[in-house]
Amino acid sequence: MEDIYRELIIEHSKMPHNFGSLESPTISHEEHNPLCGDRVRFDLLIEDGIIRDVRFQGKGCAISQASASMLTDEIKGKSVEDAKLFSKEDLLDMIGIPLAKNPVRLKCALLSLKTLKASLYGIGALRADELD
Amino acid sequence: MAVVTPLDAANLRREFPILGREIHAKPLAFLDSAASSQKPARVIAKLEDYYRRYNANVHRGVYTLSEEATLAYEEARETVAAFIGAKYAKEVIFTRNTTEAINLVAYAWGSANIKAGDRILLTMMEHHSNIVPWQLLAQRTGAVLDYLPIDSEGRLQIEQLDRLLSEQTKLVAIAHQSNVLGTLNPVVEIAQRAHAVGAKILLDGAQSVPHMPVNVQQLGIDFLAFSGHKMCGPTGIGVLWGRRELLEAMPPFLGGGSMIEVVELETSSYADIPARFEAGTPAIGEAIGLAEAVRFLSEIGMQAIHEHEQQLTGYLLERLSEIDGLTIYGPRDLKQRGGAVAFTLDGVHPHDVAAILDGEGVAVRAGHHCAQPLHRLLDIPASVRASVYLYNTPADIDQLVLGLERAKRLFL
């Protein structure tokens, strides 16, 4: 159990990167996990198909917030098309914690990816299970 | 550890096979009975005995197995009726759980008794199962929902009843004990006030019937709903108790087999209570298992169980109060509360608290506990809830506190 609370997760959850909002985002989208109330909002500034800037706001457990924080680092400067290809496996590699046998916490980790994908595809309600 | 209770919980634990388990190489400290309790071996054996020896559908066959099953199922009804002080066994309707019991009243009683402009009074501390069925009824009929507010310690503001109860109020539906705050509500007084304006009162007993003596006559209520799985019984079995004259005047809830008298092609006439409200094959083994749980609890004594939990809750509140940065929600006075204690820990999200506690072998619930309006009012997205039952000991609470200290260290 302790291994899901790696130092990296704790650090990101205590001091998240790119936390906040953008003044005039190209896309601003929020998703939540109705089971536990975790929330993540992404503000994206997109120019010429490139994600120039990103901010996130959220409330939730360490895993959901740390995952969002790391994801913002990952996609900043990437093209929209590359960001769309960022997969569930990529995200799990990125956060580096074993959640394969923990479907409840997996949802926490994937909330940020769900928010990003829904933002980029312009779908308000991409369901979390579609990512599973 | 100097807590003396009227129960020998250390000994009672042995009757619950699951409590012998280790979780992450630590003894299991199960502190989530408010969500679902564990089952003693004799309840598990009773279920198995039914399936091994006399499994058959009830109220149908004329053969021995069916007669035995019917007899055991109807005896279960009598056992449950006596447990809650019902006048007649047929006032006990078996449902799946508390939620289904409340929905039954909302549909069957509601459709016959609620019209546009009528008011239904709930409280700010209700579980979703005692909110949403009434919202659906209000949407169907044009009735209006009112909510009795709570004070800063999570107690109902009874003085607001004057403002909220009127001739238009047709029903008051409240929890006996809050599943989040632990607050025990003054049911007798609220029932009298409801009846004074001609309203009926439904009590959500999911968190009280398993933990204290509950007598429907003494409380002066009209409907009581509770679940078997929170009181050492199986899942899939719950109870609606209603006053006979109210149940007899109610149209059916679900249509199907068993609930009819004569079926024509266009219409049917319906069976008497309780069969009218038990369409289809019921949860036979589960009802028999619930009756065994009731006998188990009764032999120990509901008053003794209540006193045991009061002592443990006192110890739990005391130990939690010693932790810096921990906020407890709900009343401090033990006379006003039961053994479900919600809290938050500064800087650590409830889900992380619960996950770290699991690593220490401690099972608690984290989330909104199906009470989103209450959490919105408390202005927290979620909370951690520890809840005690007859098999818990001060050692479980010590293990919880150790785990909480560990969570703090990890996030500091």
XYZ file of C-alpha atoms in Angstrom:
544
model
C 0.000 0.000 0.000
C 2.797 2.382 0.940
C 4.357 1.965 -2.508
C 1.557 3.999 -4.069
C 2.637 6.903 -1.867
C 6.063 7.324 -3.461
C 7.910 10.510 -2.665
C 7.202 11.843 -6.149
C 3.441 11.512 -5.642
C 3.555 13.206 -2.251
C 5.705 16.059 -3.627
C 3.451 16.694 -6.610
C 0.330 16.586 -4.458
C 1.791 19.050 -1.956
C 3.299 21.377 -4.564
C 1.512 20.748 -7.839
C 3.051 22.084 -11.042
C 1.048 24.388 -13.327
C -1.690 24.809 -10.720
C -4.192 27.583 -11.361
C -6.037 28.955 -14.371
C -5.301 30.737 -17.658
C -6.724 34.162 -18.466
C -8.054 33.258 -21.893
C -7.765 29.533 -22.462
C -8.627 27.991 -25.808
C -10.292 25.136 -23.940
C -11.364 24.909 -20.322
C -12.901 21.671 -19.210
C -13.694 19.967 -15.893
C -14.375 16.355 -15.063
C -15.162 14.745 -11.751
C -15.302 11.317 -10.229
C -18.824 10.977 -8.852
C -17.822 8.094 -6.603
C -15.413 10.077 -4.462
C -15.952 13.695 -5.526
C -12.445 14.252 -6.982
C -12.398 17.161 -9.468
C -9.895 18.224 -12.126
C -10.158 21.224 -14.504
C -7.726 21.802 -17.372
C -7.179 25.193 -19.024
C -5.342 24.823 -22.338
C -3.868 27.516 -24.575
C -3.548 26.080 -28.069
C -1.844 27.896 -30.970
C -1.124 26.347 -34.371
C -1.994 22.915 -33.036
C 0.510 23.199 -30.193
C -0.324 23.247 -26.481
C 1.490 26.473 -25.577
C 0.361 26.614 -21.970
C -1.650 24.577 -19.502
C -2.971 25.039 -15.975
C -5.038 22.764 -13.813
C -7.244 23.208 -10.791
C -8.577 20.410 -8.706
C -9.620 18.950 -5.417
C -9.053 15.377 -4.509
C -6.724 12.721 -3.233
C -2.944 12.817 -3.639
C -3.033 10.417 -6.574
C -5.589 12.353 -8.627
C -3.828 15.679 -8.051
C -0.269 14.393 -8.520
C -1.296 12.666 -11.731
C -2.798 15.926 -13.053
C 0.322 17.844 -12.049
C 2.653 15.425 -13.860
C 0.397 15.338 -16.898
C 0.552 19.133 -17.316
C 4.378 18.926 -17.373
C 4.148 16.137 -19.909
C 1.879 17.852 -22.443
C 3.140 21.432 -22.304
C 4.693 22.216 -25.686
C 3.363 19.055 -27.295
C 1.154 19.095 -30.353
C -2.522 18.364 -29.829
C -2.167 15.267 -31.974
C 0.715 13.946 -29.838
C -1.172 14.731 -26.638
C -4.170 12.813 -27.947
C -1.930 9.752 -28.298
C -0.884 9.854 -24.649
C -2.378 6.611 -23.365
C -3.496 5.115 -20.084
C -0.323 2.997 -20.102
C 1.802 6.113 -20.666
C 0.121 7.777 -17.702
C 0.671 4.788 -15.416
C 4.328 4.645 -16.514
C 4.627 8.347 -15.816
C 3.266 8.202 -12.247
C 5.099 4.943 -11.696
C 2.839 3.309 -9.122
C 1.269 -0.144 -9.301
C -2.484 0.333 -9.671
C -3.342 -2.550 -11.979
C -5.068 -4.452 -9.147
C -6.635 -1.401 -7.595
C -9.563 -0.322 -9.808
C -10.772 2.307 -7.349
C -7.474 4.192 -7.154
C -6.933 3.645 -10.883
C -9.940 5.906 -11.441
C -8.246 8.560 -9.278
C -5.072 8.343 -11.359
C -6.943 8.428 -14.672
C -9.166 11.407 -13.861
C -6.596 13.877 -15.231
C -6.209 11.909 -18.470
C -9.986 11.708 -18.825
C -10.148 15.503 -18.411
C -7.361 16.050 -20.971
C -8.890 13.711 -23.547
C -12.348 15.192 -23.106
C -10.811 18.677 -23.547
C -8.887 17.782 -26.700
C -11.632 15.760 -28.332
C -14.214 18.330 -27.314
C -16.355 15.687 -25.710
C -17.948 16.777 -22.527
C -18.652 13.393 -21.163
C -16.075 10.813 -22.130
C -16.722 8.164 -19.542
C -13.934 6.961 -17.300
C -14.707 3.319 -18.155
C -13.907 4.053 -21.795
C -10.344 4.582 -20.638
C -10.173 1.379 -18.605
C -7.071 0.828 27.085
C -8.862 1.191 30.398
C -12.257 0.950 28.750
C -14.685 -1.444 30.380
C -17.819 -2.292 28.433
C -20.756 -4.599 29.182
C -19.681 -6.966 26.379
C -16.815 -9.386 26.154
C -15.998 -8.162 22.659
C -12.621 -9.914 22.591
C -14.485 -13.186 22.993
C -17.368 -12.247 20.666
C -14.880 -11.540 17.879
C -14.154 -15.266 17.667
C -17.667 -15.852 16.389
C -16.832 -13.759 13.317
C -14.523 -15.795 11.060
C -13.468 -12.790 8.948
C -12.100 -10.943 11.976
C -9.341 -13.537 12.176
C -7.943 -12.302 8.862
C -4.768 -10.359 8.465
C -4.608 -7.443 6.018
C -1.134 -6.483 4.779
C 0.274 -8.696 7.564
C -1.592 -6.708 10.255
C -4.611 -7.857 12.244
C -7.838 -6.597 10.674
C -9.301 -3.658 12.605
C -12.726 -3.446 10.982
C -14.177 0.012 11.612
C -16.697 0.230 8.761
C -19.768 -1.518 10.144
C -21.901 1.542 9.343
C -21.418 0.571 5.684
C -21.885 -3.163 6.225
C -21.313 -5.323 9.279
C -19.471 -8.634 9.441
C -21.389 -11.898 9.930
C -21.101 -14.408 12.762
C -20.504 -18.055 11.852
C -24.012 -19.037 12.949
C -25.641 -16.695 10.395
C -23.416 -18.061 7.626
C -24.271 -21.599 8.752
C -27.994 -20.812 8.732
C -27.813 -19.657 5.120
C -25.876 -22.747 4.140
C -28.309 -24.980 6.016
C -31.211 -23.558 4.008
C -29.477 -24.127 0.681
C -28.241 -27.603 1.683
C -31.347 -29.013 3.353
C -34.627 -27.293 2.459
C -34.155 -24.933 -0.481
C -37.480 -24.520 -2.314
C -39.769 -21.689 -3.336
C -42.146 -20.414 -0.675
C -45.939 -20.150 -0.665
C -46.241 -22.498 -3.657
C -45.404 -26.148 -3.363
C -47.337 -28.677 -1.360
C -44.249 -30.801 -0.876
C -42.147 -31.054 2.255
C -39.229 -28.855 1.172
C -41.485 -25.976 0.193
C -43.474 -26.295 3.392
C -40.292 -26.180 5.456
C -38.974 -23.175 3.533
C -42.312 -21.354 3.866
C -42.431 -22.058 7.580
C -38.870 -20.779 8.116
C -39.522 -17.687 5.971
C -42.696 -16.797 7.881
C -41.013 -17.526 11.218
C -38.303 -15.072 10.159
C -41.025 -12.455 9.704
C -42.312 -13.134 13.226
C -38.812 -12.946 14.700
C -38.162 -9.582 13.043
C -41.603 -8.268 14.053
C -41.008 -9.151 17.719
C -37.517 -7.578 17.567
C -38.901 -4.132 16.676
C -42.077 -4.357 18.761
C -44.507 -4.679 15.840
C -48.095 -5.560 16.781
C -48.540 -7.916 13.842
C -46.017 -10.004 11.924
C -47.753 -9.051 8.668
C -46.685 -5.452 9.230
C -43.178 -6.629 8.321
C -42.482 -6.500 4.569
C -39.242 -8.059 3.370
C -37.401 -5.856 0.861
C -33.872 -5.880 -0.513
C -32.602 -3.158 1.808
C -33.433 0.180 3.433
C -33.363 1.914 0.051
C -35.992 -0.378 -1.422
C -38.124 -0.074 1.711
C -38.157 3.736 1.444
C -38.852 3.571 -2.293
C -41.768 1.247 -1.592
C -43.357 3.866 0.663
C -42.544 6.690 -1.768
C -44.263 4.866 -4.626
C -47.116 2.982 -2.996
C -48.057 5.299 -0.125
C -46.881 8.381 -1.973
C -48.935 7.803 -5.097
C -52.112 7.365 -3.033
C -51.522 10.176 -0.544
C -49.370 12.937 -2.054
C -50.644 15.599 -4.440
C -49.430 18.939 -5.834
C -48.690 21.467 -3.096
C -48.259 18.881 -0.350
C -45.009 19.137 1.611
C -42.561 16.445 2.706
C -40.136 17.313 5.499
C -36.630 15.787 5.436
C -33.465 16.848 7.264
C -30.080 18.162 6.125
C -28.362 15.008 7.391
C -30.198 12.410 5.296
C -28.577 9.632 3.295
C -29.310 9.802 -0.443
C -31.715 6.881 0.008
C -33.924 9.124 2.146
C -33.697 12.079 -0.254
C -33.864 10.835 -3.833
C -37.066 8.706 -3.537
C -38.851 11.809 -2.201
C -37.413 13.995 -4.974
C -38.793 11.519 -7.511
C -42.170 11.543 -5.756
C -42.160 15.360 -5.662
C -41.340 15.498 -9.377
C -44.195 13.105 -10.168
C -46.782 14.852 -8.030
C -45.780 18.508 -7.697
C -45.153 18.144 -3.957
C -42.508 20.299 -2.242
C -39.558 19.130 -0.126
C -38.489 20.961 3.037
C -35.269 20.347 4.967
C -34.848 20.715 8.713
C -31.441 22.401 9.258
C -28.680 21.284 11.622
C -26.526 23.255 14.054
C -22.724 23.530 14.219
C -22.445 20.233 16.113
C -24.605 18.411 13.602
C -27.792 18.298 15.664
C -31.243 18.994 14.227
C -32.557 22.480 14.898
C -35.778 21.237 16.437
C -36.977 24.791 17.118
C -37.298 25.195 13.332
C -40.106 22.621 13.288
C -42.569 25.418 14.104
C -41.653 27.119 10.866
C -41.431 23.989 8.710
C -44.360 21.874 9.860
C -47.762 22.884 8.556
C -51.109 21.451 7.566
C -49.588 20.916 4.117
C -46.925 18.589 5.556
C -48.038 15.054 4.764
C -44.882 13.173 5.663
C -41.776 13.596 7.796
C -38.939 11.257 6.750
C -35.827 11.295 8.934
C -32.852 9.202 9.917
C -32.855 7.828 13.448
C -29.071 8.119 13.501
C -26.984 10.002 10.936
C -24.633 7.720 8.997
C -22.037 10.511 8.857
C -22.355 12.652 11.988
C -23.544 9.852 14.250
C -26.256 12.172 15.592
C -29.161 10.427 17.306
C -32.342 12.321 16.536
C -35.202 12.906 19.019
C -37.683 10.700 17.188
C -40.414 10.601 19.819
C -40.725 14.380 19.874
C -40.591 14.720 16.085
C -43.210 11.965 15.673
C -45.558 13.763 18.062
C -45.047 17.065 16.270
C -45.616 15.412 12.873
C -48.818 13.745 14.034
C -50.064 17.019 15.543
C -50.300 18.487 12.028
C -51.681 15.260 10.573
C -48.447 14.110 8.916
C -47.084 10.559 8.928
C -43.515 9.807 9.968
C -41.074 7.435 8.314
C -37.899 6.540 10.185
C -34.718 5.464 8.394
C -33.424 2.966 10.945
C -30.456 1.706 8.910
C -27.985 3.090 11.468
C -30.035 2.572 14.642
C -31.778 -0.813 14.465
C -28.414 -2.680 14.401
C -27.054 -0.756 17.376
C -29.739 -0.052 19.994
C -33.194 -1.153 21.142
C -35.728 0.168 18.610
C -39.417 -0.234 19.397
C -41.853 1.115 16.829
C -44.648 1.533 19.402
C -42.514 3.453 21.886
C -41.149 5.694 19.140
C -44.664 6.409 17.869
C -43.690 6.193 14.199
C -45.657 5.055 11.119
C -42.964 3.468 8.941
C -39.524 2.026 9.740
C -36.935 0.978 7.140
C -33.714 -0.938 7.828
C -31.184 -3.318 6.252
C -30.158 -6.821 7.274
C -26.516 -6.576 6.212
C -25.737 -3.799 8.693
C -26.940 -5.970 11.609
C -24.926 -9.171 11.167
C -27.359 -10.522 8.551
C -26.894 -11.256 4.850
C -26.965 -8.691 2.045
C -30.077 -8.555 -0.137
C -32.569 -8.536 2.725
C -34.135 -5.474 4.308
C -37.298 -4.595 6.121
C -40.148 -2.171 5.795
C -42.378 -2.036 8.836
C -45.587 -0.031 8.520
C -48.718 0.399 10.585
C -51.223 -2.193 9.441
C -53.981 0.261 8.495
C -51.527 2.296 6.393
C -50.124 -0.736 4.588
C -53.590 -2.171 3.988
C -54.718 1.043 2.301
C -51.679 1.197 0.013
C -51.698 0.123 -3.658
C -48.974 -2.327 -4.760
C -45.382 -1.298 -5.451
C -44.047 -3.993 -7.799
C -46.393 -6.202 -9.778
C -45.867 -9.903 -10.328
C -46.255 -13.311 -8.788
C -47.313 -13.776 -5.171
C -48.778 -10.294 -4.815
C -52.078 -11.032 -6.529
C -55.432 -12.485 -5.637
C -57.114 -12.890 -9.042
C -55.472 -11.967 -12.360
C -57.708 -11.153 -15.321
C -56.431 -10.053 -18.722
C -56.974 -6.346 -18.047
C -56.893 -6.014 -14.285
C -56.067 -7.927 -11.138
C -57.005 -7.806 -7.522
C -54.232 -7.824 -5.019
C -53.247 -10.018 -2.136
C -53.433 -8.891 1.473
C -50.354 -7.609 3.279
C -47.545 -8.589 3.467
C -47.770 -10.580 0.184
C -49.091 -7.529 -1.730
C -45.664 -5.910 -1.343
C -43.522 -8.984 -1.947
C -43.863 -9.600 -5.687
C -41.749 -12.423 -7.080
C -39.630 -14.974 -5.274
C -38.266 -13.257 -2.176
C -34.777 -13.574 -0.660
C -35.752 -16.688 1.299
C -32.392 -17.831 2.617
C -31.466 -14.245 3.391
C -34.643 -13.657 5.416
C -33.923 -16.829 7.393
C -30.337 -15.636 7.852
C -31.563 -12.235 9.054
C -33.758 -13.915 11.675
C -30.698 -15.790 12.929
C -28.817 -12.484 13.161
C -31.724 -11.043 15.156
C -31.575 -13.990 17.580
C -27.809 -13.551 17.882
C -28.138 -9.826 18.660
C -31.070 -10.411 21.027
C -29.159 -13.021 23.038
C -26.377 -10.488 23.593
C -28.957 -7.775 24.220
C -29.446 -4.576 22.253
C -29.024 -2.446 25.370
C -25.675 -4.098 26.145
C -24.571 -3.593 22.528
C -25.570 0.062 22.713
C -23.689 0.630 25.978
C -20.614 -1.150 24.613
C -20.642 1.119 21.560
C -21.162 4.215 23.686
C -18.049 3.370 25.707
C -16.038 2.682 22.577
C -17.281 5.851 20.887
C -16.224 7.842 23.949
C -12.758 6.318 23.689
C -12.659 6.925 19.913
C -13.611 10.601 20.291
C -11.044 11.031 23.064
C -8.194 9.478 21.056
C -9.107 11.376 17.869
C -9.239 14.678 19.786
C -5.585 14.170 20.758
C -4.482 14.313 17.103
C -3.408 17.775 15.920
C -5.060 18.876 12.704
C -7.927 16.413 13.013
C -11.488 17.759 12.854
C -14.419 15.695 14.131
C -17.918 16.342 12.763
C -20.995 15.616 14.856
C -22.041 15.933 18.506
C -19.513 15.515 21.330
C -22.130 14.506 23.893
C -22.379 10.695 23.887
C -26.068 10.845 24.807
C -26.768 12.594 21.503
C -24.845 10.270 19.238
C -23.949 6.766 18.158
C -20.770 5.101 17.003
C -20.277 6.494 13.493
C -17.604 9.213 13.652
C -16.684 11.329 10.610
C -13.496 13.360 10.571
C -10.910 15.025 8.326
C -7.159 15.347 8.740
C -5.549 18.636 7.643
C -3.433 18.294 4.527
C -4.352 14.687 3.773
C -7.281 13.855 1.524
C -9.752 11.342 3.075
C -9.027 8.800 0.330
C -5.339 8.935 1.098
C -6.089 8.584 4.815
C -8.191 5.492 4.148
C -5.607 3.979 1.793
C -2.803 4.466 4.317
C -5.000 3.042 7.083
C -5.678 -0.010 4.917
C -1.945 -0.548 4.839
C -2.144 -0.746 8.637
C -4.976 -3.288 8.535
C -7.606 -0.672 9.439
C -10.814 -0.614 7.385
C -12.613 2.748 7.356
C -14.794 4.461 4.786
C -13.741 7.587 2.896
C -15.961 9.664 0.657
C -19.248 11.486 0.964
C -21.007 8.453 2.481
C -24.036 8.965 0.216
C -24.674 12.299 1.908
C -23.595 14.956 -0.606
C -25.930 17.723 0.646
C -24.508 17.293 4.157
C -20.905 17.425 2.946
C -21.692 20.535 0.908
C -23.105 22.101 4.074
C -19.980 21.125 6.039
C -17.968 22.551 3.104
C -15.785 19.462 2.720
C -15.609 17.293 -0.414
C -15.315 14.103 1.590
C -14.610 12.760 5.057
C -13.185 9.691 6.729
C -15.650 7.684 8.800
C -14.799 5.173 11.503
C -17.732 3.240 12.937
C -17.875 0.703 15.752
C -19.973 -2.375 16.422
C -20.292 -5.104 19.002
C -17.082 -6.867 17.933
C -14.801 -3.833 18.137
C -12.381 -3.307 21.008
C -10.225 -0.395 22.186
C -7.317 -2.155 20.407
C -9.018 -1.472 17.047
C -9.141 2.216 17.916
C -5.495 2.239 19.018
C -4.580 0.672 15.660
C -6.603 3.403 13.892
C -4.780 6.154 15.792
C -1.372 4.633 14.956
C -2.368 4.589 11.283
C -3.489 8.222 11.427
C -0.168 9.259 12.939
C 1.538 7.431 10.100
C -0.589 9.243 7.498
C 0.395 12.562 9.066
C 4.093 11.693 8.992
C 3.904 10.653 5.352
C 2.303 13.918 4.232
C 4.133 16.365 6.524
